[in-house]
């Protein structure tokens, strides 16, 4: 059903109602757990290739975590595991206290029923590098689709919420445009509006700007900055070091499936101690050096 809702992808297709959280989660005064996402010793292999190893991570409400690291280090696999689009096979991932994807039985761990998986991740929104919009639907139609089919909103209510979300990403005036009539940056903003319409508690972004022409990157980052300022909890895989430096509360450096370094942007970008991180940042600077030369 997920793939019906998001062409080419499988963003969470939530069903059912949110239920309680585990008792040991610290609570905020409004009754919501302050820890939105918890990963404990998460591992994942593709055949004999172990791509995630012992990942421990907590994301607090309103926190922005940026994941950086070389190509193939496991960033996408880790992010996709957080929505169970990849089946992690070691450890635990909990969303607001609820175990994602698996259930423990007398006979060991089993994949949870799909309805349960959908219910646990109903508050997780995901934005991919490829926008995955339906080409035959308008921008508004794309944003409203899951509201109608999953959240069962009336056509009027879906349209109202859809328009509000398009407005939020600065695209109310493009509501009736089809994806082919929109720039890449506009399509990505529609994809963000579509995810936001589901009122997620956490948004996961996988290199949302890397398929864009350079001049379109800024408009998408701006929307993400606004979301961060408004208190959205976010995990962002990005090669945009400037964005990570400006917006992240914490930056995680992944290499060969392991978290090699984590810290504030200041610690990661200005006081990097780990040789692998230093090397990664140096490569990044070298790649971008011609800008400095050109500017000089
Ligand atoms: N479906 C799959 N089957 C087999 N191997 C896979 C699969 N998906 C990813 N991998 C491998 O897992 C490792 C991590 O891949 P992943 O896509 O998570 O890296 P990444 O850090 O997101 O890289 P990039 O920056 O290039 O997007 C790589 O070695 C990749 O080849
Ligand atoms: Mg990737």
PDB file of C-alpha atoms and ligand atoms in Angstrom:
ATOM      1  CA  UNK A   1       0.000   0.000   0.000  1.00  0.00           C
ATOM      2  CA  UNK A   2       2.870   2.337   0.748  1.00  0.00           C
ATOM      3  CA  UNK A   3       4.180   2.212  -2.780  1.00  0.00           C
ATOM      4  CA  UNK A   4       0.735   3.193  -4.023  1.00  0.00           C
ATOM      5  CA  UNK A   5       0.901   6.356  -2.041  1.00  0.00           C
ATOM      6  CA  UNK A   6       4.391   7.469  -2.873  1.00  0.00           C
ATOM      7  CA  UNK A   7       5.434   6.526  -6.398  1.00  0.00           C
ATOM      8  CA  UNK A   8       8.887   5.040  -6.534  1.00  0.00           C
ATOM      9  CA  UNK A   9       9.298   5.198  -2.796  1.00  0.00           C
ATOM     10  CA  UNK A  10       7.641   3.842   0.243  1.00  0.00           C
ATOM     11  CA  UNK A  11       7.186   6.598   2.727  1.00  0.00           C
ATOM     12  CA  UNK A  12       5.349   5.581   5.830  1.00  0.00           C
ATOM     13  CA  UNK A  13       1.724   4.785   5.248  1.00  0.00           C
ATOM     14  CA  UNK A  14       0.301   5.318   8.664  1.00  0.00           C
ATOM     15  CA  UNK A  15      -2.802   3.613   9.865  1.00  0.00           C
ATOM     16  CA  UNK A  16      -4.501   3.371  13.218  1.00  0.00           C
ATOM     17  CA  UNK A  17      -4.069   5.600  16.187  1.00  0.00           C
ATOM     18  CA  UNK A  18      -0.985   6.485  18.121  1.00  0.00           C
ATOM     19  CA  UNK A  19      -0.838   4.633  21.380  1.00  0.00           C
ATOM     20  CA  UNK A  20       1.131   5.087  24.559  1.00  0.00           C
ATOM     21  CA  UNK A  21       4.824   5.244  24.993  1.00  0.00           C
ATOM     22  CA  UNK A  22       7.142   3.216  27.151  1.00  0.00           C
ATOM     23  CA  UNK A  23       7.148   4.086  30.810  1.00  0.00           C
ATOM     24  CA  UNK A  24      10.857   4.710  31.003  1.00  0.00           C
ATOM     25  CA  UNK A  25      10.804   7.532  28.432  1.00  0.00           C
ATOM     26  CA  UNK A  26      11.254  10.950  29.991  1.00  0.00           C
ATOM     27  CA  UNK A  27       8.070  12.967  29.455  1.00  0.00           C
ATOM     28  CA  UNK A  28       7.589  16.560  28.493  1.00  0.00           C
ATOM     29  CA  UNK A  29       4.877  18.495  30.260  1.00  0.00           C
ATOM     30  CA  UNK A  30       2.517  18.146  27.305  1.00  0.00           C
ATOM     31  CA  UNK A  31       2.582  14.367  27.740  1.00  0.00           C
ATOM     32  CA  UNK A  32       4.714  13.612  24.698  1.00  0.00           C
ATOM     33  CA  UNK A  33       7.988  11.773  25.267  1.00  0.00           C
ATOM     34  CA  UNK A  34      10.957  14.087  24.866  1.00  0.00           C
ATOM     35  CA  UNK A  35      12.948  11.376  23.099  1.00  0.00           C
ATOM     36  CA  UNK A  36      11.435  10.877  19.670  1.00  0.00           C
ATOM     37  CA  UNK A  37      13.822   8.311  18.274  1.00  0.00           C
ATOM     38  CA  UNK A  38      16.120   5.830  20.001  1.00  0.00           C
ATOM     39  CA  UNK A  39      18.516   3.490  18.282  1.00  0.00           C
ATOM     40  CA  UNK A  40      20.314   0.900  20.386  1.00  0.00           C
ATOM     41  CA  UNK A  41      23.074  -1.216  18.901  1.00  0.00           C
ATOM     42  CA  UNK A  42      21.463  -1.194  15.470  1.00  0.00           C
ATOM     43  CA  UNK A  43      23.112  -3.356  12.848  1.00  0.00           C
ATOM     44  CA  UNK A  44      22.307  -4.231   9.271  1.00  0.00           C
ATOM     45  CA  UNK A  45      23.881  -6.556   6.713  1.00  0.00           C
ATOM     46  CA  UNK A  46      23.264  -7.038   3.034  1.00  0.00           C
ATOM     47  CA  UNK A  47      24.308 -10.661   2.649  1.00  0.00           C
ATOM     48  CA  UNK A  48      27.842 -10.841   3.994  1.00  0.00           C
ATOM     49  CA  UNK A  49      28.338  -7.064   3.822  1.00  0.00           C
ATOM     50  CA  UNK A  50      27.810  -5.496   7.240  1.00  0.00           C
ATOM     51  CA  UNK A  51      26.777  -1.920   6.475  1.00  0.00           C
ATOM     52  CA  UNK A  52      25.640  -0.751   9.932  1.00  0.00           C
ATOM     53  CA  UNK A  53      27.467  -1.703  13.106  1.00  0.00           C
ATOM     54  CA  UNK A  54      26.343  -1.052  16.665  1.00  0.00           C
ATOM     55  CA  UNK A  55      24.638   2.280  16.042  1.00  0.00           C
ATOM     56  CA  UNK A  56      23.497   4.059  19.211  1.00  0.00           C
ATOM     57  CA  UNK A  57      21.598   7.288  18.740  1.00  0.00           C
ATOM     58  CA  UNK A  58      18.919   9.324  20.453  1.00  0.00           C
ATOM     59  CA  UNK A  59      17.020  12.178  18.882  1.00  0.00           C
ATOM     60  CA  UNK A  60      15.240  14.537  21.244  1.00  0.00           C
ATOM     61  CA  UNK A  61      12.115  16.483  20.350  1.00  0.00           C
ATOM     62  CA  UNK A  62      12.929  19.592  18.276  1.00  0.00           C
ATOM     63  CA  UNK A  63      16.485  18.410  17.761  1.00  0.00           C
ATOM     64  CA  UNK A  64      18.089  18.607  14.314  1.00  0.00           C
ATOM     65  CA  UNK A  65      20.616  15.848  13.696  1.00  0.00           C
ATOM     66  CA  UNK A  66      22.697  15.909  10.526  1.00  0.00           C
ATOM     67  CA  UNK A  67      24.312  12.717   9.260  1.00  0.00           C
ATOM     68  CA  UNK A  68      27.442  13.154   7.213  1.00  0.00           C
ATOM     69  CA  UNK A  69      29.963  10.697   5.853  1.00  0.00           C
ATOM     70  CA  UNK A  70      31.560   9.338   2.709  1.00  0.00           C
ATOM     71  CA  UNK A  71      29.605   7.645  -0.049  1.00  0.00           C
ATOM     72  CA  UNK A  72      28.755   4.082   0.917  1.00  0.00           C
ATOM     73  CA  UNK A  73      29.228   4.699   4.643  1.00  0.00           C
ATOM     74  CA  UNK A  74      25.625   3.636   5.366  1.00  0.00           C
ATOM     75  CA  UNK A  75      23.839   6.984   5.771  1.00  0.00           C
ATOM     76  CA  UNK A  76      20.842   6.104   3.597  1.00  0.00           C
ATOM     77  CA  UNK A  77      20.606   2.622   5.034  1.00  0.00           C
ATOM     78  CA  UNK A  78      20.568   4.097   8.527  1.00  0.00           C
ATOM     79  CA  UNK A  79      17.945   6.710   7.656  1.00  0.00           C
ATOM     80  CA  UNK A  80      15.767   4.203   5.829  1.00  0.00           C
ATOM     81  CA  UNK A  81      16.008   1.851   8.807  1.00  0.00           C
ATOM     82  CA  UNK A  82      14.496   4.608  10.955  1.00  0.00           C
ATOM     83  CA  UNK A  83      11.294   4.212   8.935  1.00  0.00           C
ATOM     84  CA  UNK A  84      11.758   0.453   8.482  1.00  0.00           C
ATOM     85  CA  UNK A  85      12.146   0.912   4.759  1.00  0.00           C
ATOM     86  CA  UNK A  86      15.217  -1.221   5.406  1.00  0.00           C
ATOM     87  CA  UNK A  87      14.880  -4.100   7.839  1.00  0.00           C
ATOM     88  CA  UNK A  88      17.635  -3.555  10.369  1.00  0.00           C
ATOM     89  CA  UNK A  89      18.652  -6.931  11.718  1.00  0.00           C
ATOM     90  CA  UNK A  90      20.362  -6.205  15.016  1.00  0.00           C
ATOM     91  CA  UNK A  91      19.427  -4.027  17.951  1.00  0.00           C
ATOM     92  CA  UNK A  92      16.363  -1.875  18.396  1.00  0.00           C
ATOM     93  CA  UNK A  93      14.825   1.219  16.934  1.00  0.00           C
ATOM     94  CA  UNK A  94      12.087   2.874  18.961  1.00  0.00           C
ATOM     95  CA  UNK A  95       9.867   5.705  17.853  1.00  0.00           C
ATOM     96  CA  UNK A  96       8.400   7.533  20.817  1.00  0.00           C
ATOM     97  CA  UNK A  97       9.088   4.428  22.850  1.00  0.00           C
ATOM     98  CA  UNK A  98       7.517   1.925  20.485  1.00  0.00           C
ATOM     99  CA  UNK A  99       9.650  -0.819  18.945  1.00  0.00           C
ATOM    100  CA  UNK A 100       9.784  -0.416  15.171  1.00  0.00           C
ATOM    101  CA  UNK A 101       9.489  -3.326  12.788  1.00  0.00           C
ATOM    102  CA  UNK A 102       9.992  -6.304  15.029  1.00  0.00           C
ATOM    103  CA  UNK A 103       8.247  -8.058  17.831  1.00  0.00           C
ATOM    104  CA  UNK A 104       9.743 -10.377  20.375  1.00  0.00           C
ATOM    105  CA  UNK A 105       8.022 -13.744  20.726  1.00  0.00           C
ATOM    106  CA  UNK A 106       8.783 -16.975  22.606  1.00  0.00           C
ATOM    107  CA  UNK A 107      10.452 -18.199  19.442  1.00  0.00           C
ATOM    108  CA  UNK A 108      12.597 -15.131  19.031  1.00  0.00           C
ATOM    109  CA  UNK A 109      12.272 -11.990  17.038  1.00  0.00           C
ATOM    110  CA  UNK A 110       9.726 -11.803  14.239  1.00  0.00           C
ATOM    111  CA  UNK A 111       8.746  -9.139  11.760  1.00  0.00           C
ATOM    112  CA  UNK A 112       5.777  -7.271  13.197  1.00  0.00           C
ATOM    113  CA  UNK A 113       2.525  -7.320  11.233  1.00  0.00           C
ATOM    114  CA  UNK A 114       2.468  -4.591   8.581  1.00  0.00           C
ATOM    115  CA  UNK A 115      -0.403  -2.799  10.313  1.00  0.00           C
ATOM    116  CA  UNK A 116       1.701  -2.531  13.473  1.00  0.00           C
ATOM    117  CA  UNK A 117       4.740  -1.288  11.553  1.00  0.00           C
ATOM    118  CA  UNK A 118       2.585   1.375   9.891  1.00  0.00           C
ATOM    119  CA  UNK A 119       1.119   2.380  13.207  1.00  0.00           C
ATOM    120  CA  UNK A 120       4.527   2.801  14.871  1.00  0.00           C
ATOM    121  CA  UNK A 121       5.858   4.922  12.023  1.00  0.00           C
ATOM    122  CA  UNK A 122       2.728   6.917  11.378  1.00  0.00           C
ATOM    123  CA  UNK A 123       4.426   9.977  12.827  1.00  0.00           C
ATOM    124  CA  UNK A 124       7.544   9.657  10.703  1.00  0.00           C
ATOM    125  CA  UNK A 125       7.759  11.748   7.537  1.00  0.00           C
ATOM    126  CA  UNK A 126      10.341  11.089   4.873  1.00  0.00           C
ATOM    127  CA  UNK A 127      11.749  13.136   2.018  1.00  0.00           C
ATOM    128  CA  UNK A 128      13.978  11.464  -0.538  1.00  0.00           C
ATOM    129  CA  UNK A 129      16.564  12.677  -2.974  1.00  0.00           C
ATOM    130  CA  UNK A 130      14.150  11.892  -5.804  1.00  0.00           C
ATOM    131  CA  UNK A 131      10.887  13.651  -5.138  1.00  0.00           C
ATOM    132  CA  UNK A 132       8.650  10.750  -6.200  1.00  0.00           C
ATOM    133  CA  UNK A 133       5.622  12.835  -7.062  1.00  0.00           C
ATOM    134  CA  UNK A 134       2.762  11.392  -9.058  1.00  0.00           C
ATOM    135  CA  UNK A 135       3.170  12.890 -12.531  1.00  0.00           C
ATOM    136  CA  UNK A 136      -0.558  12.759 -13.327  1.00  0.00           C
ATOM    137  CA  UNK A 137      -1.568  14.719 -10.210  1.00  0.00           C
ATOM    138  CA  UNK A 138      -1.279  18.413  -9.510  1.00  0.00           C
ATOM    139  CA  UNK A 139       0.889  19.691  -6.657  1.00  0.00           C
ATOM    140  CA  UNK A 140      -2.221  19.912  -4.491  1.00  0.00           C
ATOM    141  CA  UNK A 141      -3.364  16.452  -5.598  1.00  0.00           C
ATOM    142  CA  UNK A 142       0.006  15.014  -4.583  1.00  0.00           C
ATOM    143  CA  UNK A 143      -0.189  16.628  -1.147  1.00  0.00           C
ATOM    144  CA  UNK A 144      -3.804  15.564  -0.584  1.00  0.00           C
ATOM    145  CA  UNK A 145      -3.553  11.975  -1.773  1.00  0.00           C
ATOM    146  CA  UNK A 146      -2.449  10.364   1.474  1.00  0.00           C
ATOM    147  CA  UNK A 147      -4.634  12.710   3.520  1.00  0.00           C
ATOM    148  CA  UNK A 148      -7.660  11.316   1.703  1.00  0.00           C
ATOM    149  CA  UNK A 149      -6.601   7.690   1.475  1.00  0.00           C
ATOM    150  CA  UNK A 150      -4.729   7.162   4.718  1.00  0.00           C
ATOM    151  CA  UNK A 151      -6.001   9.841   7.066  1.00  0.00           C
ATOM    152  CA  UNK A 152      -9.496   9.572   5.547  1.00  0.00           C
ATOM    153  CA  UNK A 153     -10.004  13.314   5.477  1.00  0.00           C
ATOM    154  CA  UNK A 154     -12.951  14.654   3.490  1.00  0.00           C
ATOM    155  CA  UNK A 155     -12.086  16.229   0.134  1.00  0.00           C
ATOM    156  CA  UNK A 156     -12.649  19.694   1.599  1.00  0.00           C
ATOM    157  CA  UNK A 157     -10.550  19.142   4.715  1.00  0.00           C
ATOM    158  CA  UNK A 158      -7.756  17.533   2.702  1.00  0.00           C
ATOM    159  CA  UNK A 159      -7.753  20.461   0.293  1.00  0.00           C
ATOM    160  CA  UNK A 160      -7.648  22.974   3.147  1.00  0.00           C
ATOM    161  CA  UNK A 161      -4.749  21.248   4.844  1.00  0.00           C
ATOM    162  CA  UNK A 162      -3.018  20.643   1.522  1.00  0.00           C
ATOM    163  CA  UNK A 163      -3.241  24.334   0.607  1.00  0.00           C
ATOM    164  CA  UNK A 164      -1.924  25.334   4.038  1.00  0.00           C
ATOM    165  CA  UNK A 165       1.081  23.038   3.532  1.00  0.00           C
ATOM    166  CA  UNK A 166       1.764  24.341   0.025  1.00  0.00           C
ATOM    167  CA  UNK A 167       1.574  27.845   1.436  1.00  0.00           C
ATOM    168  CA  UNK A 168       4.085  26.887   4.109  1.00  0.00           C
ATOM    169  CA  UNK A 169       6.630  25.889   1.454  1.00  0.00           C
ATOM    170  CA  UNK A 170       5.827  28.988  -0.613  1.00  0.00           C
ATOM    171  CA  UNK A 171       3.935  27.210  -3.373  1.00  0.00           C
ATOM    172  CA  UNK A 172       0.262  28.023  -2.886  1.00  0.00           C
ATOM    173  CA  UNK A 173       0.321  29.688  -6.288  1.00  0.00           C
ATOM    174  CA  UNK A 174       1.451  26.431  -7.898  1.00  0.00           C
ATOM    175  CA  UNK A 175      -1.306  24.252  -6.420  1.00  0.00           C
ATOM    176  CA  UNK A 176      -2.758  23.397  -9.827  1.00  0.00           C
ATOM    177  CA  UNK A 177       0.590  22.823 -11.573  1.00  0.00           C
ATOM    178  CA  UNK A 178       1.686  19.319 -12.522  1.00  0.00           C
ATOM    179  CA  UNK A 179       5.171  18.107 -11.521  1.00  0.00           C
ATOM    180  CA  UNK A 180       6.449  18.456 -15.096  1.00  0.00           C
ATOM    181  CA  UNK A 181       5.541  22.153 -14.909  1.00  0.00           C
ATOM    182  CA  UNK A 182       7.584  22.668 -11.739  1.00  0.00           C
ATOM    183  CA  UNK A 183      11.318  23.122 -11.228  1.00  0.00           C
ATOM    184  CA  UNK A 184      13.219  20.500  -9.266  1.00  0.00           C
ATOM    185  CA  UNK A 185      13.318  22.781  -6.235  1.00  0.00           C
ATOM    186  CA  UNK A 186       9.576  23.335  -6.434  1.00  0.00           C
ATOM    187  CA  UNK A 187       8.943  19.603  -6.807  1.00  0.00           C
ATOM    188  CA  UNK A 188      11.047  18.918  -3.743  1.00  0.00           C
ATOM    189  CA  UNK A 189       9.118  21.555  -1.810  1.00  0.00           C
ATOM    190  CA  UNK A 190       5.860  19.827  -2.837  1.00  0.00           C
ATOM    191  CA  UNK A 191       7.353  16.579  -1.537  1.00  0.00           C
ATOM    192  CA  UNK A 192       8.130  18.311   1.765  1.00  0.00           C
ATOM    193  CA  UNK A 193       4.583  19.718   1.909  1.00  0.00           C
ATOM    194  CA  UNK A 194       3.217  16.232   1.282  1.00  0.00           C
ATOM    195  CA  UNK A 195       5.215  14.828   4.190  1.00  0.00           C
ATOM    196  CA  UNK A 196       4.292  17.745   6.478  1.00  0.00           C
ATOM    197  CA  UNK A 197       0.593  17.341   5.704  1.00  0.00           C
ATOM    198  CA  UNK A 198       0.647  14.076   7.649  1.00  0.00           C
ATOM    199  CA  UNK A 199       1.689  16.038  10.766  1.00  0.00           C
ATOM    200  CA  UNK A 200       4.804  13.992  11.479  1.00  0.00           C
ATOM    201  CA  UNK A 201       6.588  14.168  14.816  1.00  0.00           C
ATOM    202  CA  UNK A 202       9.898  13.639  13.068  1.00  0.00           C
ATOM    203  CA  UNK A 203      11.077  14.283   9.515  1.00  0.00           C
ATOM    204  CA  UNK A 204      13.802  12.238   7.866  1.00  0.00           C
ATOM    205  CA  UNK A 205      15.565  13.777   4.868  1.00  0.00           C
ATOM    206  CA  UNK A 206      17.914  11.820   2.609  1.00  0.00           C
ATOM    207  CA  UNK A 207      20.042  14.283   0.642  1.00  0.00           C
ATOM    208  CA  UNK A 208      16.995  16.326  -0.321  1.00  0.00           C
ATOM    209  CA  UNK A 209      19.012  18.774  -2.420  1.00  0.00           C
ATOM    210  CA  UNK A 210      21.537  16.565  -4.140  1.00  0.00           C
ATOM    211  CA  UNK A 211      19.413  15.990  -7.267  1.00  0.00           C
ATOM    212  CA  UNK A 212      18.900  19.732  -7.722  1.00  0.00           C
ATOM    213  CA  UNK A 213      20.652  22.246  -9.914  1.00  0.00           C
ATOM    214  CA  UNK A 214      22.871  24.357  -7.642  1.00  0.00           C
ATOM    215  CA  UNK A 215      20.733  27.477  -7.982  1.00  0.00           C
ATOM    216  CA  UNK A 216      17.683  25.579  -6.663  1.00  0.00           C
ATOM    217  CA  UNK A 217      19.342  24.183  -3.549  1.00  0.00           C
ATOM    218  CA  UNK A 218      18.864  27.339  -1.477  1.00  0.00           C
ATOM    219  CA  UNK A 219      15.067  27.440  -1.672  1.00  0.00           C
ATOM    220  CA  UNK A 220      14.770  23.882  -0.339  1.00  0.00           C
ATOM    221  CA  UNK A 221      17.322  24.476   2.432  1.00  0.00           C
ATOM    222  CA  UNK A 222      15.414  27.611   3.381  1.00  0.00           C
ATOM    223  CA  UNK A 223      12.212  25.611   3.881  1.00  0.00           C
ATOM    224  CA  UNK A 224      14.139  23.129   6.002  1.00  0.00           C
ATOM    225  CA  UNK A 225      15.682  25.916   8.078  1.00  0.00           C
ATOM    226  CA  UNK A 226      12.235  27.324   8.745  1.00  0.00           C
ATOM    227  CA  UNK A 227      10.993  23.911   9.830  1.00  0.00           C
ATOM    228  CA  UNK A 228      13.944  23.568  12.176  1.00  0.00           C
ATOM    229  CA  UNK A 229      13.250  27.007  13.673  1.00  0.00           C
ATOM    230  CA  UNK A 230       9.633  26.037  14.230  1.00  0.00           C
ATOM    231  CA  UNK A 231      10.798  23.092  16.314  1.00  0.00           C
ATOM    232  CA  UNK A 232      10.413  20.195  13.918  1.00  0.00           C
ATOM    233  CA  UNK A 233      12.490  17.186  14.947  1.00  0.00           C
ATOM    234  CA  UNK A 234      14.686  16.308  11.993  1.00  0.00           C
ATOM    235  CA  UNK A 235      17.325  13.833  10.891  1.00  0.00           C
ATOM    236  CA  UNK A 236      19.024  15.013   7.728  1.00  0.00           C
ATOM    237  CA  UNK A 237      21.529  13.145   5.588  1.00  0.00           C
ATOM    238  CA  UNK A 238      23.358  15.887   3.787  1.00  0.00           C
ATOM    239  CA  UNK A 239      26.440  16.883   1.879  1.00  0.00           C
ATOM    240  CA  UNK A 240      25.573  20.515   2.555  1.00  0.00           C
ATOM    241  CA  UNK A 241      28.126  21.208   5.265  1.00  0.00           C
ATOM    242  CA  UNK A 242      27.072  24.844   5.487  1.00  0.00           C
ATOM    243  CA  UNK A 243      23.527  23.791   6.276  1.00  0.00           C
ATOM    244  CA  UNK A 244      24.721  21.255   8.849  1.00  0.00           C
ATOM    245  CA  UNK A 245      26.981  23.842  10.452  1.00  0.00           C
ATOM    246  CA  UNK A 246      24.201  26.421  10.654  1.00  0.00           C
ATOM    247  CA  UNK A 247      21.156  24.337  11.526  1.00  0.00           C
ATOM    248  CA  UNK A 248      22.225  21.123  13.271  1.00  0.00           C
ATOM    249  CA  UNK A 249      22.128  20.700  17.019  1.00  0.00           C
ATOM    250  CA  UNK A 250      24.334  17.686  16.553  1.00  0.00           C
ATOM    251  CA  UNK A 251      26.318  16.284  13.679  1.00  0.00           C
ATOM    252  CA  UNK A 252      27.088  12.607  13.299  1.00  0.00           C
ATOM    253  CA  UNK A 253      29.920  11.370  11.162  1.00  0.00           C
ATOM    254  CA  UNK A 254      29.394   7.869   9.837  1.00  0.00           C
ATOM    255  CA  UNK A 255      32.166   5.872   8.240  1.00  0.00           C
ATOM    256  CA  UNK A 256      32.058   2.215   7.187  1.00  0.00           C
ATOM    257  CA  UNK A 257      28.787   1.693   9.045  1.00  0.00           C
ATOM    258  CA  UNK A 258      29.974   3.101  12.357  1.00  0.00           C
ATOM    259  CA  UNK A 259      29.491   6.371  14.151  1.00  0.00           C
ATOM    260  CA  UNK A 260      33.049   7.629  14.274  1.00  0.00           C
ATOM    261  CA  UNK A 261      32.331  11.084  15.677  1.00  0.00           C
ATOM    262  CA  UNK A 262      29.407  13.041  17.046  1.00  0.00           C
ATOM    263  CA  UNK A 263      29.159  16.488  18.467  1.00  0.00           C
ATOM    264  CA  UNK A 264      28.056  20.039  17.943  1.00  0.00           C
ATOM    265  CA  UNK A 265      28.811  21.604  14.563  1.00  0.00           C
ATOM    266  CA  UNK A 266      31.635  23.469  16.299  1.00  0.00           C
ATOM    267  CA  UNK A 267      33.171  20.225  17.585  1.00  0.00           C
ATOM    268  CA  UNK A 268      32.786  18.397  14.292  1.00  0.00           C
ATOM    269  CA  UNK A 269      33.739  21.096  11.829  1.00  0.00           C
ATOM    270  CA  UNK A 270      36.262  23.101  13.797  1.00  0.00           C
ATOM    271  CA  UNK A 271      37.759  20.754  16.355  1.00  0.00           C
ATOM    272  CA  UNK A 272      37.711  17.420  14.572  1.00  0.00           C
ATOM    273  CA  UNK A 273      39.968  14.991  16.388  1.00  0.00           C
ATOM    274  CA  UNK A 274      39.361  11.726  14.588  1.00  0.00           C
ATOM    275  CA  UNK A 275      41.689  11.166  11.609  1.00  0.00           C
ATOM    276  CA  UNK A 276      38.860   9.703   9.470  1.00  0.00           C
ATOM    277  CA  UNK A 277      36.727  12.780  10.067  1.00  0.00           C
ATOM    278  CA  UNK A 278      39.640  15.098   9.407  1.00  0.00           C
ATOM    279  CA  UNK A 279      40.303  13.299   6.137  1.00  0.00           C
ATOM    280  CA  UNK A 280      36.626  13.501   5.118  1.00  0.00           C
ATOM    281  CA  UNK A 281      36.463  17.222   5.833  1.00  0.00           C
ATOM    282  CA  UNK A 282      39.736  17.795   4.024  1.00  0.00           C
ATOM    283  CA  UNK A 283      38.397  15.999   0.936  1.00  0.00           C
ATOM    284  CA  UNK A 284      35.305  18.158   1.115  1.00  0.00           C
ATOM    285  CA  UNK A 285      37.379  21.330   1.331  1.00  0.00           C
ATOM    286  CA  UNK A 286      39.609  20.202  -1.526  1.00  0.00           C
ATOM    287  CA  UNK A 287      36.580  19.533  -3.727  1.00  0.00           C
ATOM    288  CA  UNK A 288      35.240  22.969  -2.989  1.00  0.00           C
ATOM    289  CA  UNK A 289      38.564  24.758  -3.118  1.00  0.00           C
ATOM    290  CA  UNK A 290      38.083  26.128  -6.603  1.00  0.00           C
ATOM    291  CA  UNK A 291      35.311  28.305  -5.217  1.00  0.00           C
ATOM    292  CA  UNK A 292      37.759  29.917  -2.883  1.00  0.00           C
ATOM    293  CA  UNK A 293      40.278  30.264  -5.722  1.00  0.00           C
ATOM    294  CA  UNK A 294      37.605  31.700  -7.954  1.00  0.00           C
ATOM    295  CA  UNK A 295      36.529  34.137  -5.243  1.00  0.00           C
ATOM    296  CA  UNK A 296      40.091  35.211  -4.429  1.00  0.00           C
TER     297      UNK A 296
HETATM  298  N1  LIG B   1      19.910  -3.074  -1.335  1.00  0.00           N
HETATM  299  C1  LIG B   1      21.229  -3.240  -1.176  1.00  0.00           C
HETATM  300  N2  LIG B   1      21.796  -4.432  -1.433  1.00  0.00           N
HETATM  301  C2  LIG B   1      23.131  -4.637  -1.239  1.00  0.00           C
HETATM  302  N3  LIG B   1      23.969  -3.677  -0.777  1.00  0.00           N
HETATM  303  C3  LIG B   1      23.452  -2.484  -0.511  1.00  0.00           C
HETATM  304  C4  LIG B   1      22.065  -2.188  -0.700  1.00  0.00           C
HETATM  305  N4  LIG B   1      21.836  -0.900  -0.353  1.00  0.00           N
HETATM  306  C5  LIG B   1      23.029  -0.410   0.032  1.00  0.00           C
HETATM  307  N5  LIG B   1      23.992  -1.352  -0.064  1.00  0.00           N
HETATM  308  C6  LIG B   1      25.406  -1.178   0.300  1.00  0.00           C
HETATM  309  O1  LIG B   1      25.450  -0.718   1.639  1.00  0.00           O
HETATM  310  C7  LIG B   1      26.480   0.239   1.816  1.00  0.00           C
HETATM  311  C8  LIG B   1      25.866   1.529   2.376  1.00  0.00           C
HETATM  312  O2  LIG B   1      25.030   2.098   1.389  1.00  0.00           O
HETATM  313  P1  LIG B   1      24.234   3.453   1.638  1.00  0.00           P
HETATM  314  O3  LIG B   1      23.375   3.652   0.448  1.00  0.00           O
HETATM  315  O4  LIG B   1      23.567   3.370   2.944  1.00  0.00           O
HETATM  316  O5  LIG B   1      25.425   4.498   1.673  1.00  0.00           O
HETATM  317  P2  LIG B   1      25.373   6.083   1.740  1.00  0.00           P
HETATM  318  O6  LIG B   1      26.237   6.502   2.878  1.00  0.00           O
HETATM  319  O7  LIG B   1      23.962   6.539   1.743  1.00  0.00           O
HETATM  320  O8  LIG B   1      26.084   6.515   0.374  1.00  0.00           O
HETATM  321  P3  LIG B   1      25.814   7.784  -0.590  1.00  0.00           P
HETATM  322  O9  LIG B   1      26.483   8.988   0.063  1.00  0.00           O
HETATM  323  O10 LIG B   1      26.525   7.408  -1.870  1.00  0.00           O
HETATM  324  O11 LIG B   1      24.349   7.931  -0.772  1.00  0.00           O
HETATM  325  C9  LIG B   1      27.145   0.398   0.466  1.00  0.00           C
HETATM  326  O12 LIG B   1      28.269  -0.432   0.443  1.00  0.00           O
HETATM  327  C10 LIG B   1      26.105  -0.103  -0.505  1.00  0.00           C
HETATM  328  O13 LIG B   1      26.684  -0.618  -1.668  1.00  0.00           O
HETATM  329 MG1  LIG B   2      22.807   7.671   0.406  1.00  0.00          MG
END
